[in-house]
Amino acid sequence: MALKIYHEFIRAAPAAEAMEFLFAELRDVMFCIKDRQGRYLCANKAFLLRVGLDKMKDLVGKNTREVFPHSLAINFEEQDLEVFRQGTSISNRLDVATNPDRSLGWYISDKVPVRGLKREIIAVASTTRDLRMKVDVDTEMALIVNFVNLMRERFAEPIRISTLAEEAGIPLRKLERRMRSIMSISPRQLLTRIRVEAAAERLRNSQDSLSEITYRFGFCDQPTFCRQFKNLTGMTASEYRRSFQS
């Protein structure tokens, strides 16, 4: 059954086989692909090690809740649904996952949609990088996660990074230093990215004007929104909207 599921997927998305080959032997990056039913289709050795399995056939066909603790599985499922629903990638998401010794640690995740021969989204591929820090001993990392969560909740408000850092309980300079070392972006850059992602979703799924979107998602003015949107997506907001309408 497991081999049948895998081969059916490869026939539907041949390019995924090359993706699987590239990540097969990496030890510090977990890689997996799941279908729309949430079933694992393939994974690399690092992923199998993290979830305590020996062979691929022991994983293929299982869902997230059969592999990870329930509280973690729900979060991963929500991210997968976001990719399927919006058709866009998730980048540099800070997550908690299982270490080889079954303790919990901090990880950075990226997820991208996998398209079939007819360009329909049939699966989601993800990579997860180990930050090598345990949840229960790295209280500073917990504060950073708290900061990121606050930002995701309040990104549309006219917020100050310093205010969020204070509410999260971490000094601003330390926050900036750790985020650059972990995520390769500053808190301000993360805020801009979150706002642009929200604006892109609105451009795809509404007829709101650029002015309405500008102020709905916390940009100071429309020229700033348009400039930051193009910097991150490579397209103007109008071009982006037209590409989905067509």
PDB file of C-alpha atoms in Angstrom:
ATOM      1  CA  MET A   1       0.000   0.000   0.000  1.00  0.00           C
ATOM      2  CA  ALA A   2       2.810   2.413   0.962  1.00  0.00           C
ATOM      3  CA  LEU A   3       4.687   1.840  -2.305  1.00  0.00           C
ATOM      4  CA  LYS A   4       1.494   2.294  -4.309  1.00  0.00           C
ATOM      5  CA  ILE A   5       0.789   5.687  -2.685  1.00  0.00           C
ATOM      6  CA  TYR A   6       4.377   6.790  -3.313  1.00  0.00           C
ATOM      7  CA  HIS A   7       4.513   5.718  -6.978  1.00  0.00           C
ATOM      8  CA  GLU A   8       1.136   7.278  -7.750  1.00  0.00           C
ATOM      9  CA  PHE A   9       2.436  10.567  -6.369  1.00  0.00           C
ATOM     10  CA  ILE A  10       5.681  10.439  -8.376  1.00  0.00           C
ATOM     11  CA  ARG A  11       3.717   9.797 -11.565  1.00  0.00           C
ATOM     12  CA  ALA A  12       1.556  12.835 -10.794  1.00  0.00           C
ATOM     13  CA  ALA A  13       4.524  15.087  -9.883  1.00  0.00           C
ATOM     14  CA  PRO A  14       7.740  13.734 -11.470  1.00  0.00           C
ATOM     15  CA  ALA A  15       9.848  16.706 -10.325  1.00  0.00           C
ATOM     16  CA  ALA A  16       9.314  15.665  -6.692  1.00  0.00           C
ATOM     17  CA  GLU A  17      11.693  12.738  -7.199  1.00  0.00           C
ATOM     18  CA  ALA A  18      14.586  15.137  -7.803  1.00  0.00           C
ATOM     19  CA  MET A  19      13.594  17.094  -4.701  1.00  0.00           C
ATOM     20  CA  GLU A  20      13.625  13.872  -2.681  1.00  0.00           C
ATOM     21  CA  PHE A  21      17.086  12.964  -4.016  1.00  0.00           C
ATOM     22  CA  LEU A  22      18.560  16.363  -3.074  1.00  0.00           C
ATOM     23  CA  PHE A  23      17.527  16.062   0.572  1.00  0.00           C
ATOM     24  CA  ALA A  24      18.036  12.324   1.020  1.00  0.00           C
ATOM     25  CA  GLU A  25      21.387  12.398   2.821  1.00  0.00           C
ATOM     26  CA  LEU A  26      21.243  15.766   4.599  1.00  0.00           C
ATOM     27  CA  ARG A  27      21.603  15.238   8.338  1.00  0.00           C
ATOM     28  CA  ASP A  28      20.715  18.663   9.721  1.00  0.00           C
ATOM     29  CA  VAL A  29      17.626  19.282   7.564  1.00  0.00           C
ATOM     30  CA  MET A  30      14.412  17.264   7.850  1.00  0.00           C
ATOM     31  CA  PHE A  31      12.479  16.879   4.605  1.00  0.00           C
ATOM     32  CA  CYS A  32       9.057  15.399   3.864  1.00  0.00           C
ATOM     33  CA  ILE A  33       6.139  15.617   1.442  1.00  0.00           C
ATOM     34  CA  LYS A  34       2.461  15.155   2.382  1.00  0.00           C
ATOM     35  CA  ASP A  35      -0.609  14.911   0.174  1.00  0.00           C
ATOM     36  CA  ARG A  36      -3.951  16.707   0.535  1.00  0.00           C
ATOM     37  CA  GLN A  37      -5.186  13.988   2.897  1.00  0.00           C
ATOM     38  CA  GLY A  38      -2.264  14.743   5.202  1.00  0.00           C
ATOM     39  CA  ARG A  39      -0.532  11.439   4.426  1.00  0.00           C
ATOM     40  CA  TYR A  40       3.255  11.283   4.264  1.00  0.00           C
ATOM     41  CA  LEU A  41       4.484  10.417   0.776  1.00  0.00           C
ATOM     42  CA  CYS A  42       8.229  10.499   1.339  1.00  0.00           C
ATOM     43  CA  ALA A  43      10.886  11.805   3.740  1.00  0.00           C
ATOM     44  CA  ASN A  44      14.645  11.827   4.197  1.00  0.00           C
ATOM     45  CA  LYS A  45      16.720   9.959   6.778  1.00  0.00           C
ATOM     46  CA  ALA A  46      16.925  12.962   9.096  1.00  0.00           C
ATOM     47  CA  PHE A  47      13.113  13.105   9.292  1.00  0.00           C
ATOM     48  CA  LEU A  48      12.808   9.370   9.975  1.00  0.00           C
ATOM     49  CA  LEU A  49      15.371   9.699  12.753  1.00  0.00           C
ATOM     50  CA  ARG A  50      13.454  12.574  14.383  1.00  0.00           C
ATOM     51  CA  VAL A  51      10.219  10.585  14.507  1.00  0.00           C
ATOM     52  CA  GLY A  52      11.821   7.316  15.594  1.00  0.00           C
ATOM     53  CA  LEU A  53      11.237   5.260  12.434  1.00  0.00           C
ATOM     54  CA  ASP A  54      13.738   3.062  10.623  1.00  0.00           C
ATOM     55  CA  LYS A  55      12.407   2.804   7.094  1.00  0.00           C
ATOM     56  CA  MET A  56      10.369   4.892   4.671  1.00  0.00           C
ATOM     57  CA  LYS A  57       7.701   2.189   4.364  1.00  0.00           C
ATOM     58  CA  ASP A  58       6.972   2.666   8.080  1.00  0.00           C
ATOM     59  CA  LEU A  59       6.073   6.329   7.420  1.00  0.00           C
ATOM     60  CA  VAL A  60       4.366   6.487   4.017  1.00  0.00           C
ATOM     61  CA  GLY A  61       0.592   6.585   4.345  1.00  0.00           C
ATOM     62  CA  LYS A  62       0.587   7.752   7.960  1.00  0.00           C
ATOM     63  CA  ASN A  63      -0.703  11.192   8.939  1.00  0.00           C
ATOM     64  CA  THR A  64       0.850  13.814  11.191  1.00  0.00           C
ATOM     65  CA  ARG A  65      -1.092  12.775  14.297  1.00  0.00           C
ATOM     66  CA  GLU A  66       0.247   9.235  13.976  1.00  0.00           C
ATOM     67  CA  VAL A  67       3.821  10.530  13.983  1.00  0.00           C
ATOM     68  CA  PHE A  68       3.962  13.601  16.263  1.00  0.00           C
ATOM     69  CA  PRO A  69       2.415  14.484  19.638  1.00  0.00           C
ATOM     70  CA  HIS A  70      -1.136  15.774  19.194  1.00  0.00           C
ATOM     71  CA  SER A  71      -0.350  19.366  20.202  1.00  0.00           C
ATOM     72  CA  LEU A  72       2.435  19.615  17.609  1.00  0.00           C
ATOM     73  CA  ALA A  73       0.471  17.784  14.912  1.00  0.00           C
ATOM     74  CA  ILE A  74      -2.365  20.317  15.028  1.00  0.00           C
ATOM     75  CA  ASN A  75       0.067  23.183  14.370  1.00  0.00           C
ATOM     76  CA  PHE A  76       1.694  21.350  11.446  1.00  0.00           C
ATOM     77  CA  GLU A  77      -1.711  20.533   9.954  1.00  0.00           C
ATOM     78  CA  GLU A  78      -2.767  24.187  10.120  1.00  0.00           C
ATOM     79  CA  GLN A  79       0.384  25.203   8.241  1.00  0.00           C
ATOM     80  CA  ASP A  80      -0.264  22.583   5.539  1.00  0.00           C
ATOM     81  CA  LEU A  81      -3.822  23.823   5.107  1.00  0.00           C
ATOM     82  CA  GLU A  82      -2.505  27.377   4.755  1.00  0.00           C
ATOM     83  CA  VAL A  83      -0.280  26.286   1.858  1.00  0.00           C
ATOM     84  CA  PHE A  84      -3.095  24.360   0.158  1.00  0.00           C
ATOM     85  CA  ARG A  85      -5.628  27.132   0.700  1.00  0.00           C
ATOM     86  CA  GLN A  86      -3.483  30.068  -0.403  1.00  0.00           C
ATOM     87  CA  GLY A  87      -1.191  28.328  -2.881  1.00  0.00           C
ATOM     88  CA  THR A  88       1.851  30.132  -1.517  1.00  0.00           C
ATOM     89  CA  SER A  89       4.937  29.189   0.476  1.00  0.00           C
ATOM     90  CA  ILE A  90       5.658  29.531   4.189  1.00  0.00           C
ATOM     91  CA  SER A  91       9.183  30.729   4.955  1.00  0.00           C
ATOM     92  CA  ASN A  92      11.304  30.838   8.125  1.00  0.00           C
ATOM     93  CA  ARG A  93       8.491  29.725  10.455  1.00  0.00           C
ATOM     94  CA  LEU A  94       9.736  29.189  14.005  1.00  0.00           C
ATOM     95  CA  ASP A  95       8.351  25.900  15.349  1.00  0.00           C
ATOM     96  CA  VAL A  96       8.699  23.306  18.059  1.00  0.00           C
ATOM     97  CA  ALA A  97       9.354  19.716  16.918  1.00  0.00           C
ATOM     98  CA  THR A  98      10.621  16.394  18.235  1.00  0.00           C
ATOM     99  CA  ASN A  99      14.348  15.785  18.801  1.00  0.00           C
ATOM    100  CA  PRO A 100      15.908  12.336  18.237  1.00  0.00           C
ATOM    101  CA  ASP A 101      15.730  11.670  21.995  1.00  0.00           C
ATOM    102  CA  ARG A 102      11.988  12.569  21.888  1.00  0.00           C
ATOM    103  CA  SER A 103      12.549  15.843  23.757  1.00  0.00           C
ATOM    104  CA  LEU A 104      11.264  19.046  22.144  1.00  0.00           C
ATOM    105  CA  GLY A 105      13.454  21.577  20.378  1.00  0.00           C
ATOM    106  CA  TRP A 106      13.291  24.722  18.252  1.00  0.00           C
ATOM    107  CA  TYR A 107      13.257  24.474  14.465  1.00  0.00           C
ATOM    108  CA  ILE A 108      12.905  26.757  11.441  1.00  0.00           C
ATOM    109  CA  SER A 109      10.458  25.447   8.826  1.00  0.00           C
ATOM    110  CA  ASP A 110       9.781  26.218   5.172  1.00  0.00           C
ATOM    111  CA  LYS A 111       6.843  24.814   3.184  1.00  0.00           C
ATOM    112  CA  VAL A 112       6.058  24.996  -0.530  1.00  0.00           C
ATOM    113  CA  PRO A 113       3.174  23.709  -2.653  1.00  0.00           C
ATOM    114  CA  VAL A 114       3.897  20.758  -4.974  1.00  0.00           C
ATOM    115  CA  ARG A 115       2.028  20.958  -8.267  1.00  0.00           C
ATOM    116  CA  GLY A 116       0.950  18.151 -10.552  1.00  0.00           C
ATOM    117  CA  LEU A 117       1.201  17.910 -14.321  1.00  0.00           C
ATOM    118  CA  LYS A 118      -1.868  20.139 -14.692  1.00  0.00           C
ATOM    119  CA  ARG A 119      -0.390  22.726 -12.278  1.00  0.00           C
ATOM    120  CA  GLU A 120      -2.885  21.844  -9.543  1.00  0.00           C
ATOM    121  CA  ILE A 121      -1.547  21.664  -5.969  1.00  0.00           C
ATOM    122  CA  ILE A 122      -1.408  18.004  -4.971  1.00  0.00           C
ATOM    123  CA  ALA A 123       0.999  18.036  -2.026  1.00  0.00           C
ATOM    124  CA  VAL A 124       3.088  20.178   0.309  1.00  0.00           C
ATOM    125  CA  ALA A 125       6.856  19.784   0.706  1.00  0.00           C
ATOM    126  CA  SER A 126       8.596  20.990   3.836  1.00  0.00           C
ATOM    127  CA  THR A 127      12.097  21.373   5.216  1.00  0.00           C
ATOM    128  CA  THR A 128      12.892  21.873   8.877  1.00  0.00           C
ATOM    129  CA  ARG A 129      16.271  23.007  10.215  1.00  0.00           C
ATOM    130  CA  ASP A 130      17.395  22.067  13.690  1.00  0.00           C
ATOM    131  CA  LEU A 131      18.376  25.057  15.871  1.00  0.00           C
ATOM    132  CA  ARG A 132      19.866  22.608  18.388  1.00  0.00           C
ATOM    133  CA  MET A 133      18.179  24.160  21.412  1.00  0.00           C
ATOM    134  CA  LYS A 134      15.847  22.350  23.783  1.00  0.00           C
ATOM    135  CA  VAL A 135      12.557  24.009  24.654  1.00  0.00           C
ATOM    136  CA  ASP A 136      12.785  23.475  28.390  1.00  0.00           C
ATOM    137  CA  VAL A 137      16.257  24.967  28.817  1.00  0.00           C
ATOM    138  CA  ASP A 138      16.279  27.881  26.400  1.00  0.00           C
ATOM    139  CA  THR A 139      14.047  30.444  28.050  1.00  0.00           C
ATOM    140  CA  GLU A 140      15.454  33.202  25.835  1.00  0.00           C
ATOM    141  CA  MET A 141      14.295  31.310  22.753  1.00  0.00           C
ATOM    142  CA  ALA A 142      10.852  30.972  24.318  1.00  0.00           C
ATOM    143  CA  LEU A 143      10.730  34.764  24.637  1.00  0.00           C
ATOM    144  CA  ILE A 144      11.551  35.118  20.938  1.00  0.00           C
ATOM    145  CA  VAL A 145       8.720  32.761  20.065  1.00  0.00           C
ATOM    146  CA  ASN A 146       6.444  34.838  22.277  1.00  0.00           C
ATOM    147  CA  PHE A 147       7.550  37.950  20.380  1.00  0.00           C
ATOM    148  CA  VAL A 148       6.867  36.320  16.982  1.00  0.00           C
ATOM    149  CA  ASN A 149       3.413  35.198  18.130  1.00  0.00           C
ATOM    150  CA  LEU A 150       2.584  38.718  19.337  1.00  0.00           C
ATOM    151  CA  MET A 151       3.690  40.105  15.991  1.00  0.00           C
ATOM    152  CA  ARG A 152       1.493  37.656  14.064  1.00  0.00           C
ATOM    153  CA  GLU A 153      -1.485  38.645  16.212  1.00  0.00           C
ATOM    154  CA  ARG A 154      -0.981  42.412  15.962  1.00  0.00           C
ATOM    155  CA  PHE A 155       0.853  43.030  12.673  1.00  0.00           C
ATOM    156  CA  ALA A 156      -2.020  45.123  11.282  1.00  0.00           C
ATOM    157  CA  GLU A 157      -1.777  47.610  14.135  1.00  0.00           C
ATOM    158  CA  PRO A 158       0.554  50.671  14.087  1.00  0.00           C
ATOM    159  CA  ILE A 159       2.918  48.857  16.474  1.00  0.00           C
ATOM    160  CA  ARG A 160       6.492  49.561  17.543  1.00  0.00           C
ATOM    161  CA  ILE A 161       9.031  46.733  17.564  1.00  0.00           C
ATOM    162  CA  SER A 162      10.363  48.007  20.883  1.00  0.00           C
ATOM    163  CA  THR A 163       6.882  47.809  22.425  1.00  0.00           C
ATOM    164  CA  LEU A 164       6.380  44.206  21.284  1.00  0.00           C
ATOM    165  CA  ALA A 165       9.836  43.260  22.549  1.00  0.00           C
ATOM    166  CA  GLU A 166       9.027  44.769  25.936  1.00  0.00           C
ATOM    167  CA  GLU A 167       5.708  42.894  26.079  1.00  0.00           C
ATOM    168  CA  ALA A 168       7.482  39.664  25.117  1.00  0.00           C
ATOM    169  CA  GLY A 169      10.010  40.230  27.894  1.00  0.00           C
ATOM    170  CA  ILE A 170      13.196  40.375  25.822  1.00  0.00           C
ATOM    171  CA  PRO A 171      15.570  43.369  25.376  1.00  0.00           C
ATOM    172  CA  LEU A 172      15.352  44.843  21.891  1.00  0.00           C
ATOM    173  CA  ARG A 173      19.073  44.560  21.090  1.00  0.00           C
ATOM    174  CA  LYS A 174      19.182  40.937  22.181  1.00  0.00           C
ATOM    175  CA  LEU A 175      16.059  40.204  20.140  1.00  0.00           C
ATOM    176  CA  GLU A 176      17.559  41.743  17.005  1.00  0.00           C
ATOM    177  CA  ARG A 177      20.853  39.898  17.459  1.00  0.00           C
ATOM    178  CA  ARG A 178      19.237  36.486  18.020  1.00  0.00           C
ATOM    179  CA  MET A 179      16.717  36.841  15.197  1.00  0.00           C
ATOM    180  CA  ARG A 180      19.427  37.747  12.715  1.00  0.00           C
ATOM    181  CA  SER A 181      21.503  34.738  13.767  1.00  0.00           C
ATOM    182  CA  ILE A 182      18.544  32.328  13.664  1.00  0.00           C
ATOM    183  CA  MET A 183      16.262  33.599  10.893  1.00  0.00           C
ATOM    184  CA  SER A 184      18.669  35.849   8.936  1.00  0.00           C
ATOM    185  CA  ILE A 185      16.206  38.746   9.132  1.00  0.00           C
ATOM    186  CA  SER A 186      15.565  41.581  11.567  1.00  0.00           C
ATOM    187  CA  PRO A 187      12.329  41.989  13.577  1.00  0.00           C
ATOM    188  CA  ARG A 188      11.369  44.881  11.280  1.00  0.00           C
ATOM    189  CA  GLN A 189      11.934  42.746   8.181  1.00  0.00           C
ATOM    190  CA  LEU A 190       9.811  39.974   9.682  1.00  0.00           C
ATOM    191  CA  LEU A 191       6.987  42.454  10.347  1.00  0.00           C
ATOM    192  CA  THR A 192       7.145  43.668   6.737  1.00  0.00           C
ATOM    193  CA  ARG A 193       7.099  40.096   5.451  1.00  0.00           C
ATOM    194  CA  ILE A 194       4.042  39.196   7.557  1.00  0.00           C
ATOM    195  CA  ARG A 195       2.216  42.315   6.355  1.00  0.00           C
ATOM    196  CA  VAL A 196       3.061  41.643   2.709  1.00  0.00           C
ATOM    197  CA  GLU A 197       1.889  38.013   3.018  1.00  0.00           C
ATOM    198  CA  ALA A 198      -1.435  39.201   4.453  1.00  0.00           C
ATOM    199  CA  ALA A 199      -1.773  41.848   1.725  1.00  0.00           C
ATOM    200  CA  ALA A 200      -1.040  39.250  -0.971  1.00  0.00           C
ATOM    201  CA  GLU A 201      -3.813  37.031   0.349  1.00  0.00           C
ATOM    202  CA  ARG A 202      -6.190  40.010   0.226  1.00  0.00           C
ATOM    203  CA  LEU A 203      -5.150  40.860  -3.319  1.00  0.00           C
ATOM    204  CA  ARG A 204      -5.928  37.308  -4.402  1.00  0.00           C
ATOM    205  CA  ASN A 205      -9.270  36.983  -2.663  1.00  0.00           C
ATOM    206  CA  SER A 206     -10.910  40.421  -2.658  1.00  0.00           C
ATOM    207  CA  GLN A 207     -11.550  43.482  -4.777  1.00  0.00           C
ATOM    208  CA  ASP A 208     -10.310  45.873  -2.084  1.00  0.00           C
ATOM    209  CA  SER A 209      -8.413  48.851  -3.461  1.00  0.00           C
ATOM    210  CA  LEU A 210      -4.681  49.222  -2.868  1.00  0.00           C
ATOM    211  CA  SER A 211      -5.461  52.097  -0.534  1.00  0.00           C
ATOM    212  CA  GLU A 212      -7.797  49.930   1.564  1.00  0.00           C
ATOM    213  CA  ILE A 213      -5.228  47.140   1.764  1.00  0.00           C
ATOM    214  CA  THR A 214      -2.488  49.605   2.654  1.00  0.00           C
ATOM    215  CA  TYR A 215      -4.203  50.807   5.807  1.00  0.00           C
ATOM    216  CA  ARG A 216      -5.869  47.490   6.681  1.00  0.00           C
ATOM    217  CA  PHE A 217      -2.493  45.824   7.185  1.00  0.00           C
ATOM    218  CA  GLY A 218      -0.516  48.535   8.915  1.00  0.00           C
ATOM    219  CA  PHE A 219       1.489  50.148   6.094  1.00  0.00           C
ATOM    220  CA  CYS A 220       2.076  53.861   6.657  1.00  0.00           C
ATOM    221  CA  ASP A 221       1.122  54.881   3.105  1.00  0.00           C
ATOM    222  CA  GLN A 222       0.436  53.397  -0.317  1.00  0.00           C
ATOM    223  CA  PRO A 223       3.854  54.136  -1.903  1.00  0.00           C
ATOM    224  CA  THR A 224       5.554  52.353   1.002  1.00  0.00           C
ATOM    225  CA  PHE A 225       3.228  49.372   0.648  1.00  0.00           C
ATOM    226  CA  CYS A 226       3.808  49.158  -3.113  1.00  0.00           C
ATOM    227  CA  ARG A 227       7.584  49.428  -2.729  1.00  0.00           C
ATOM    228  CA  GLN A 228       7.812  46.784   0.000  1.00  0.00           C
ATOM    229  CA  PHE A 229       5.436  44.462  -1.844  1.00  0.00           C
ATOM    230  CA  LYS A 230       7.533  44.583  -5.015  1.00  0.00           C
ATOM    231  CA  ASN A 231      10.786  44.133  -3.073  1.00  0.00           C
ATOM    232  CA  LEU A 232       9.521  40.882  -1.567  1.00  0.00           C
ATOM    233  CA  THR A 233       7.496  39.424  -4.442  1.00  0.00           C
ATOM    234  CA  GLY A 234       9.248  40.806  -7.515  1.00  0.00           C
ATOM    235  CA  MET A 235       5.893  42.104  -8.804  1.00  0.00           C
ATOM    236  CA  THR A 236       3.859  45.214  -8.222  1.00  0.00           C
ATOM    237  CA  ALA A 237       0.661  44.722  -6.231  1.00  0.00           C
ATOM    238  CA  SER A 238      -1.410  45.386  -9.372  1.00  0.00           C
ATOM    239  CA  GLU A 239       0.595  42.887 -11.435  1.00  0.00           C
ATOM    240  CA  TYR A 240       0.218  40.319  -8.665  1.00  0.00           C
ATOM    241  CA  ARG A 241      -3.563  40.734  -8.561  1.00  0.00           C
ATOM    242  CA  ARG A 242      -3.868  40.536 -12.364  1.00  0.00           C
ATOM    243  CA  SER A 243      -1.818  37.326 -12.463  1.00  0.00           C
ATOM    244  CA  PHE A 244      -4.405  35.601 -10.263  1.00  0.00           C
ATOM    245  CA  GLN A 245      -7.421  37.096 -11.996  1.00  0.00           C
ATOM    246  CA  SER A 246      -6.168  35.838 -15.346  1.00  0.00           C
TER     247      SER A 246
END
